[in-house]
Short mmCIF file of C-alpha atoms and ligand atoms in Angstrom, two decimals:
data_model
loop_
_atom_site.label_atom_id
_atom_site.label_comp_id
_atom_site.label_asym_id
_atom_site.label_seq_id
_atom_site.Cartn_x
_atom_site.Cartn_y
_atom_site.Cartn_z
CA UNK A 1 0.00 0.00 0.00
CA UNK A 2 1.31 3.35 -0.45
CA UNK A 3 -0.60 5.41 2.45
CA UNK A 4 0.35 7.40 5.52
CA UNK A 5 0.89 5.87 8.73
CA UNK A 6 -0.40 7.75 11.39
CA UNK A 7 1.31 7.83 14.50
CA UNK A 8 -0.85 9.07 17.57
CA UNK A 9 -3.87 8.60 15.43
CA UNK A 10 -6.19 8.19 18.05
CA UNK A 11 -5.27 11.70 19.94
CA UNK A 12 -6.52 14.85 19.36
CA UNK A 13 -4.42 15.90 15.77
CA UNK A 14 -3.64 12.64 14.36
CA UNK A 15 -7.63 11.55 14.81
CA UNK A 16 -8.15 15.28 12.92
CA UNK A 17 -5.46 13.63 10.41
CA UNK A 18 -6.97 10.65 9.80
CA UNK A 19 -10.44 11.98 8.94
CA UNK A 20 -8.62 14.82 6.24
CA UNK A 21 -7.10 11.93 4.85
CA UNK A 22 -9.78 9.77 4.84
CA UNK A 23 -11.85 12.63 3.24
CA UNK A 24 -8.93 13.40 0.49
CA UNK A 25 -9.00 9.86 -0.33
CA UNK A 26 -5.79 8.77 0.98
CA UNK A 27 -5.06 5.27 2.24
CA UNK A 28 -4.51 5.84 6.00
CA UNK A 29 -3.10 3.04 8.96
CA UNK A 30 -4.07 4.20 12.05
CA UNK A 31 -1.66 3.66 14.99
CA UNK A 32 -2.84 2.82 18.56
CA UNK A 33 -1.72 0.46 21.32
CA UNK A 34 -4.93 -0.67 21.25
CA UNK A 35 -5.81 -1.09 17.84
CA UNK A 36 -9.82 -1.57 17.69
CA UNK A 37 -11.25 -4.56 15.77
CA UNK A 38 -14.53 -2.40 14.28
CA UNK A 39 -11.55 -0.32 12.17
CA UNK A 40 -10.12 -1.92 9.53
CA UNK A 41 -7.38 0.63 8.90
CA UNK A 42 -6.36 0.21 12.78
CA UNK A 43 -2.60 -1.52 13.49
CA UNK A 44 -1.68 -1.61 16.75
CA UNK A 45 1.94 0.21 17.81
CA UNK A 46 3.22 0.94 20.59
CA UNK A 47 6.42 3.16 21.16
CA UNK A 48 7.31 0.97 24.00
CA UNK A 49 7.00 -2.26 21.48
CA UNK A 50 9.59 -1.96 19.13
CA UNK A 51 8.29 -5.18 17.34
CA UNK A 52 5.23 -3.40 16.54
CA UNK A 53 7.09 -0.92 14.63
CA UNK A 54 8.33 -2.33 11.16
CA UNK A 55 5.01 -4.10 10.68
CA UNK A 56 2.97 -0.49 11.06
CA UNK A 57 5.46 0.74 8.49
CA UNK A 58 5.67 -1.81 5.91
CA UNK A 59 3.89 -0.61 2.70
CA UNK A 60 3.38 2.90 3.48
CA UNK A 61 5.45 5.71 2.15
CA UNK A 62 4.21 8.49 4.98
CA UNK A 63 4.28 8.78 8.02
CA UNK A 64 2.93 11.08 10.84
CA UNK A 65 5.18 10.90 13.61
CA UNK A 66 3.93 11.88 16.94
CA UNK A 67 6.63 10.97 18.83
CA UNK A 68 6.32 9.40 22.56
CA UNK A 69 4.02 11.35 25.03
CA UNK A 70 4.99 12.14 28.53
CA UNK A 71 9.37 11.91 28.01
CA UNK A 72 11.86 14.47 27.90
CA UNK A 73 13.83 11.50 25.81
CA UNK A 74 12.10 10.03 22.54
CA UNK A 75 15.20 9.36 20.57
CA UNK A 76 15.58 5.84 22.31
CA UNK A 77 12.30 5.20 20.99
CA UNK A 78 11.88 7.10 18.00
CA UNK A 79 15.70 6.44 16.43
CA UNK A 80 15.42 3.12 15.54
CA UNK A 81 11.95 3.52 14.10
CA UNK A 82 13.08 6.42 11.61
CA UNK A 83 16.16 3.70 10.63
CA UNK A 84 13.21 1.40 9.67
CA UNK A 85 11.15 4.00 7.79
CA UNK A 86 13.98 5.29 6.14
CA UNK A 87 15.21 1.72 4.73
CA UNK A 88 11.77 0.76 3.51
CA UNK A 89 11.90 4.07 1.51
CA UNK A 90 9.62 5.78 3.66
CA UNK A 91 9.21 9.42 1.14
CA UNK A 92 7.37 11.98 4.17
CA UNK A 93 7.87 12.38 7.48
CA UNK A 94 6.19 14.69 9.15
CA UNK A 95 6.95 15.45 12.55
CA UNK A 96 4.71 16.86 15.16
CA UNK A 97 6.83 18.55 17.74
CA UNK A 98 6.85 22.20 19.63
CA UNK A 99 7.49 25.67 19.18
CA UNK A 100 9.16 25.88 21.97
CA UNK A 101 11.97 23.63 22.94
CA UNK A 102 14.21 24.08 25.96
CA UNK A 103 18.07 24.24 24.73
CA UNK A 104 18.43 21.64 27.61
CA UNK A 105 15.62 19.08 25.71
CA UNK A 106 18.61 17.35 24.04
CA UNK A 107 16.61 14.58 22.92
CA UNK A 108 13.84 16.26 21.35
CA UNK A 109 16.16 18.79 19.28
CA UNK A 110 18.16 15.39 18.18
CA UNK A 111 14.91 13.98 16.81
CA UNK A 112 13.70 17.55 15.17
CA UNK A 113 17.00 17.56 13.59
CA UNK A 114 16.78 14.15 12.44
CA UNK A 115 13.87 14.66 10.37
CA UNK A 116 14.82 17.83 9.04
CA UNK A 117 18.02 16.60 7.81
CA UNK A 118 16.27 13.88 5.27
CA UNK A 119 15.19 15.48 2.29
CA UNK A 120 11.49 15.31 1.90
CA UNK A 121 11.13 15.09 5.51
CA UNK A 122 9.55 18.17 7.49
CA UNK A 123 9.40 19.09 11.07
CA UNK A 124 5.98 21.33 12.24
CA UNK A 125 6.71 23.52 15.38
CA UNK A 126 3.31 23.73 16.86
CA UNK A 127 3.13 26.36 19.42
CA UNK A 128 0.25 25.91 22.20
CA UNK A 129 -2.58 24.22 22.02
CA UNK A 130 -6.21 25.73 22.27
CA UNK A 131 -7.52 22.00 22.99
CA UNK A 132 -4.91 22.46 26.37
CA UNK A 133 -8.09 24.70 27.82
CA UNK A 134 -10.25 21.89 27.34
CA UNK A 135 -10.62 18.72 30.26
CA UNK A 136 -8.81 16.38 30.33
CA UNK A 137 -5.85 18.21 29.66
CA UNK A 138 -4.66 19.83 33.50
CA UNK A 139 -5.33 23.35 32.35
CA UNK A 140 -8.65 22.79 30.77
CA UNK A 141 -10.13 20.30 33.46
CA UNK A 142 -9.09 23.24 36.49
CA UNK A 143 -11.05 26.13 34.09
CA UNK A 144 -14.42 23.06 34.56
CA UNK A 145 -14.00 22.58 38.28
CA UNK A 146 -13.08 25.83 39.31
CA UNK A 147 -13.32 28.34 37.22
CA UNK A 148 -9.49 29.16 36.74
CA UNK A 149 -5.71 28.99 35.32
CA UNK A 150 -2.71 28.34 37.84
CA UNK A 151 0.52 29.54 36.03
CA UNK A 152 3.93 30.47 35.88
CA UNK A 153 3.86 32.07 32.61
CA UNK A 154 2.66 35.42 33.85
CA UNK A 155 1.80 38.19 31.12
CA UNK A 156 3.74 35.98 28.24
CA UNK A 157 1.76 35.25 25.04
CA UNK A 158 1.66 32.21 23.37
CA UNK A 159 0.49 31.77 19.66
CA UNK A 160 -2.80 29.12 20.67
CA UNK A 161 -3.55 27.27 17.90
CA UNK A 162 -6.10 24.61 17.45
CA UNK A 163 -5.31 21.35 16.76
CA UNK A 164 -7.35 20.74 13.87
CA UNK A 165 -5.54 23.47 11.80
CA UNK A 166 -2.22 21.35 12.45
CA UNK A 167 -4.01 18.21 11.08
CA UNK A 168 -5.03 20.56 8.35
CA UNK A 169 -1.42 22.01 7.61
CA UNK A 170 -0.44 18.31 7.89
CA UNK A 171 -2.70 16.90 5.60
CA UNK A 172 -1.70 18.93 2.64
CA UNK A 173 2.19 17.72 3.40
CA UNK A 174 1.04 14.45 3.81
CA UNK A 175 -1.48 13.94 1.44
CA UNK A 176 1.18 14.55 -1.79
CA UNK A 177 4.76 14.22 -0.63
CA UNK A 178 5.21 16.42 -3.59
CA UNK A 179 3.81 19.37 -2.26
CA UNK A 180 6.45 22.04 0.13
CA UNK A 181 9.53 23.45 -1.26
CA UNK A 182 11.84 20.66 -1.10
CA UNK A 183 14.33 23.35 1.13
CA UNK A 184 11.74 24.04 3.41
CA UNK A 185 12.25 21.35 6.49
CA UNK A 186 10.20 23.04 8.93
CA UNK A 187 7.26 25.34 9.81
CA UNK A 188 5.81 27.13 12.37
CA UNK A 189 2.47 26.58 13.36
CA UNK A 190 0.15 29.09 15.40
CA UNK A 191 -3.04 30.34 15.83
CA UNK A 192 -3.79 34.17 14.44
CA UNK A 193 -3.14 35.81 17.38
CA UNK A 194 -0.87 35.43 20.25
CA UNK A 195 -2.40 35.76 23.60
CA UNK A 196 -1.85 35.85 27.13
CA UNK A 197 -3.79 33.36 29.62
CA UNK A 198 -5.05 36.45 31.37
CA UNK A 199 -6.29 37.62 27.99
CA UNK A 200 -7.63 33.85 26.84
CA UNK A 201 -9.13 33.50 30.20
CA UNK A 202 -11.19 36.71 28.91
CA UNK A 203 -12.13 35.41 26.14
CA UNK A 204 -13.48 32.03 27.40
CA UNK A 205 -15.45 34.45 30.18
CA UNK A 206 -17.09 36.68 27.31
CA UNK A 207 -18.22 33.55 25.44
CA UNK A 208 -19.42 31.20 28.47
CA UNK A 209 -20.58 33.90 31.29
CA UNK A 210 -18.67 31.96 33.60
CA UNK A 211 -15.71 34.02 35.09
CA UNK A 212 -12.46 32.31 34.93
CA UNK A 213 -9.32 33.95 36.83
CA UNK A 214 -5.95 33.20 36.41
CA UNK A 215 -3.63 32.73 39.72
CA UNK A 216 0.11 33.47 38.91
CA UNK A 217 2.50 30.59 40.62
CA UNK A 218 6.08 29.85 40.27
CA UNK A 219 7.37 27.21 37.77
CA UNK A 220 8.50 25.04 41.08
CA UNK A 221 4.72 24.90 42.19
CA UNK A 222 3.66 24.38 38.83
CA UNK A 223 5.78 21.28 38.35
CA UNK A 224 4.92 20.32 42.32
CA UNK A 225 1.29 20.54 40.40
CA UNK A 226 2.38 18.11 37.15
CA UNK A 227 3.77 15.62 39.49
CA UNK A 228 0.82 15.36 41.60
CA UNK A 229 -1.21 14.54 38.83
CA UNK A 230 1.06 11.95 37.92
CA UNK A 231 3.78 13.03 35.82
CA UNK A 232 6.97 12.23 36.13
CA UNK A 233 9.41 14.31 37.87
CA UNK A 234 11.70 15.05 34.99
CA UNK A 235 8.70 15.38 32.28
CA UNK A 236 7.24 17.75 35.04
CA UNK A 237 10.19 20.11 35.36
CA UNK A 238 10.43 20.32 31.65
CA UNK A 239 6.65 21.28 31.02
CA UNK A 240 6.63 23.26 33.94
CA UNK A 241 9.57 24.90 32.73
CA UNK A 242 8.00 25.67 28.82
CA UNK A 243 5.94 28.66 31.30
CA UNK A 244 9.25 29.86 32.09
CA UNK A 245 9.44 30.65 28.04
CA UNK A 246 6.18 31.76 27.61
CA UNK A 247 7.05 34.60 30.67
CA UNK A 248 10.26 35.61 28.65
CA UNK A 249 7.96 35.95 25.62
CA UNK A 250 9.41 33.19 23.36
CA UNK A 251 6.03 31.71 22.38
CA UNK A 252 5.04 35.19 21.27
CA UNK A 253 4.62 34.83 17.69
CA UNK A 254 2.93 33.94 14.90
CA UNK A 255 3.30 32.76 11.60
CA UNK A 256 1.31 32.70 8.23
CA UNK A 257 1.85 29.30 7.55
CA UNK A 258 -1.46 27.40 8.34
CA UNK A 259 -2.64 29.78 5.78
CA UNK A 260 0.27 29.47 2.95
CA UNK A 261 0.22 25.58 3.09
CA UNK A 262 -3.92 25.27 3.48
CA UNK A 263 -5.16 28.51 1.78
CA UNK A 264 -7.07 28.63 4.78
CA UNK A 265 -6.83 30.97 7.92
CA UNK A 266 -6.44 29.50 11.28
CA UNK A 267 -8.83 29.15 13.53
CA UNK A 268 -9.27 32.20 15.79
CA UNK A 269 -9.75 31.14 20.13
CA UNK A 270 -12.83 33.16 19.91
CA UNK A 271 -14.52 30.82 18.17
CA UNK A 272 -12.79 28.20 19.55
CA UNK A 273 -14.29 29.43 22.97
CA UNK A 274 -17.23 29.63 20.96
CA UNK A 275 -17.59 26.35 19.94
CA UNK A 276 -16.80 24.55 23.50
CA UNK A 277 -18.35 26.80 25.35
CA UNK A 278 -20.62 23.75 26.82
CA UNK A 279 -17.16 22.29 28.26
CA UNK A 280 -16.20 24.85 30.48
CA UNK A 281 -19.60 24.51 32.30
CA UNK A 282 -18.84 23.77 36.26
CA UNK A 283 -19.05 20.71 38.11
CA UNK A 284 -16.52 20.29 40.43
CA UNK A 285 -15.71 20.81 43.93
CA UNK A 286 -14.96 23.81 45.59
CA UNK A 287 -11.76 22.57 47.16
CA UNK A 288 -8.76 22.42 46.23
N1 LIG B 301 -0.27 20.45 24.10
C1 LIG B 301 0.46 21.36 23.48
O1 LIG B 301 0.31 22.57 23.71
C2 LIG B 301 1.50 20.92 22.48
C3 LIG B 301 2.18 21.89 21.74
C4 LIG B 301 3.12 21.47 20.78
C5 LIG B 301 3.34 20.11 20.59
N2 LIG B 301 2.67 19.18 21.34
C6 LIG B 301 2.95 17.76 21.14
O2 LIG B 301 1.78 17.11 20.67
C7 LIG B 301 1.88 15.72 20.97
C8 LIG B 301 0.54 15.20 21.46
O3 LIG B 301 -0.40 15.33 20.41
P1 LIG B 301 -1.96 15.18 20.72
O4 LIG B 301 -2.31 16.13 21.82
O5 LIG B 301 -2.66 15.24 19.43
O6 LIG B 301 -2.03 13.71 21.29
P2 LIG B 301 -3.03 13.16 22.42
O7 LIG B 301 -4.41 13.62 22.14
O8 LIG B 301 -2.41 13.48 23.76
O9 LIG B 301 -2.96 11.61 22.17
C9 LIG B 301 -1.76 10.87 22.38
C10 LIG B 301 -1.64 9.84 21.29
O10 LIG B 301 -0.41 9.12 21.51
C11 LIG B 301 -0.71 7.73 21.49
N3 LIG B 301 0.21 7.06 22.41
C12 LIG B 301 0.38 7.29 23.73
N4 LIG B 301 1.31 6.45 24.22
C13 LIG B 301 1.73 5.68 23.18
C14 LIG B 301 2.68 4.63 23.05
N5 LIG B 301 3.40 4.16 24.10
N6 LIG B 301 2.87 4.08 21.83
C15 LIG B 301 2.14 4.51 20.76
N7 LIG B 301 1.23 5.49 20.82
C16 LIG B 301 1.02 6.07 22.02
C17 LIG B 301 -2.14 7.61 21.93
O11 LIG B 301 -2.68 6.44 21.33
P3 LIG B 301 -3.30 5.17 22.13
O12 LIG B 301 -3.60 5.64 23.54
O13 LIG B 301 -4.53 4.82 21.33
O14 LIG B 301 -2.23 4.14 22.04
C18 LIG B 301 -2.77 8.84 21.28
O15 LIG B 301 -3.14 8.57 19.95
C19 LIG B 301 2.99 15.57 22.03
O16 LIG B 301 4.13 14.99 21.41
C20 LIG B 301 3.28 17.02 22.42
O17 LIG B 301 4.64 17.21 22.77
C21 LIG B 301 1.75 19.55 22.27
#
């Protein structure tokens, strides 16, 4: 088959990804570690399982390449799998990794600048997600129980974008490993507009009626935060620690590229707000 292999394609962009695709008419696999019967383009993968890895590849000639949630270190993982794709011929990778990365993430600038050094192969630099403001991600389920944002980033902007406008930007790269100038290797991804939480937390307010208010903390509490939810303490200090850019104003940008590579704008958060503003409705406890 020649297809795309998508990587993550149960989450919230590569499940985006798969319907484009699906929609474009492109044969899609669609990764998961638990790979459901009902779908016949399912394969199960699993980052951990590097037996599961040549058999999702064989036959496709794209891949989507969300690499392994919750680590500060995916090359362990990821290397051997982009040896694989790249001796089966493997055309298109595209990578889904961050604006921001932390000049101490060794790892994850390793595996950005393995894909961008393979011609063909492109890296996208998301910057924030919107879905982050939605439960169950830690921001988005405090907003439904109690109304508001704990951060470190302070005033800092970030460049929100929503996911389905990288699935979008992805499809087009993916859907004809033709299409991007074969020199460009990487592109920024934002929303249209880069805002503060203060001024997001607005925003959701105005759409919802529900006031949300945003409590500045240090980066230590914030990770203190990550860990009691479960994280680990090193993939904790280095989220927590992504706020610390945001403050210094490194996530404050945008770019036009969602536009160039889809002919489409992106997706403002107003009427992202506008859309889920049913998901921000309370239902919590009052403690903390
Ligand atoms: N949140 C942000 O603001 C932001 C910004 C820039 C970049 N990113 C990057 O975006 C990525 C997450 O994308 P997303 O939010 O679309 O994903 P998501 O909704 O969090 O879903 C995670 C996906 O990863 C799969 N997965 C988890 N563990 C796996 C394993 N051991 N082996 C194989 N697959 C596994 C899950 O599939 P199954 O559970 O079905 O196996 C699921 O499809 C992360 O790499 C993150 O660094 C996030």
């Amino acid at each position: 088959m020649t297809g795309v292999l998508v990587t993550g394609g149960t989450g919230k962009t590569g499940s985006a990804l798969v319907e484009l695709l699906r929609g474009s008419g492109v044969p899609v696999r669609v990764a998961s570690r638990r790979a459901s019967a009902g779908d016949p383009d399912a394969v199960r993968f699993d980052w951990e399982d590097p037996a599961t890895h040549p058999v999702a590849l064989r036959g496709v000639d794209r891949v989507f390449l969300v690499p392994p949630v919750n680590t500060v270190d995916p090359m362990p993982l990821v290397g051997s799998f982009l040896d694989e794709a790249q001796r089966l011929g493997v055309r298109r990778v595209v990578l889904l990794g961050s604006a921001i990365v932390s000049p101490n993430d060794l790892s994850a600038l390793e595996l950005a600048a393995r894909v961008r050094a393979r011609p063909g192969w492109v890296v996208l630099r998301a910057s924030g997600f919107m879905q982050n403001f939605l439960s169950p991600h830690p921001v988005g389920e405090r907003i439904r129980r109690y109304g508001e944002i704990r951060t470190a980033a302070g005033d800092g902007r970030v460049g929100w974008i929503d996911v389905r406008d990288i699935a979008a930007a992805a499809s087009v790269l993916l859907a004809d490993p033709a299409v991007g100038p074969s020199d460009q290797r990487d592109y920024l991804l934002t929303g249209p507009k880069a805002l503060s939480y203060q001024e997001a937390a607005a925003i959701i307010t105005a759409r919802t009626g529900r006031p949300v208010r945003v409590v500045t903390i240090g980066t230590d509490e914030q990770a203190a935060n990550y860990r009691a939810a479960g994280t680990s303490a090193e993939f904790a200090a280095a989220i927590a620690a992504v706020e610390d850019g945001i403050r210094a104003g490194r996530e404050d940008q945008v770019s036009t590229a969602v536009l160039d590579l889809t002919g489409r704008p992106p997706r403002t958060f107003a009427a992202f707000a506008q859309e889920y503003a049913t998901q921000w409705a309370g239902g919590g406890s009052p403690e903390r």
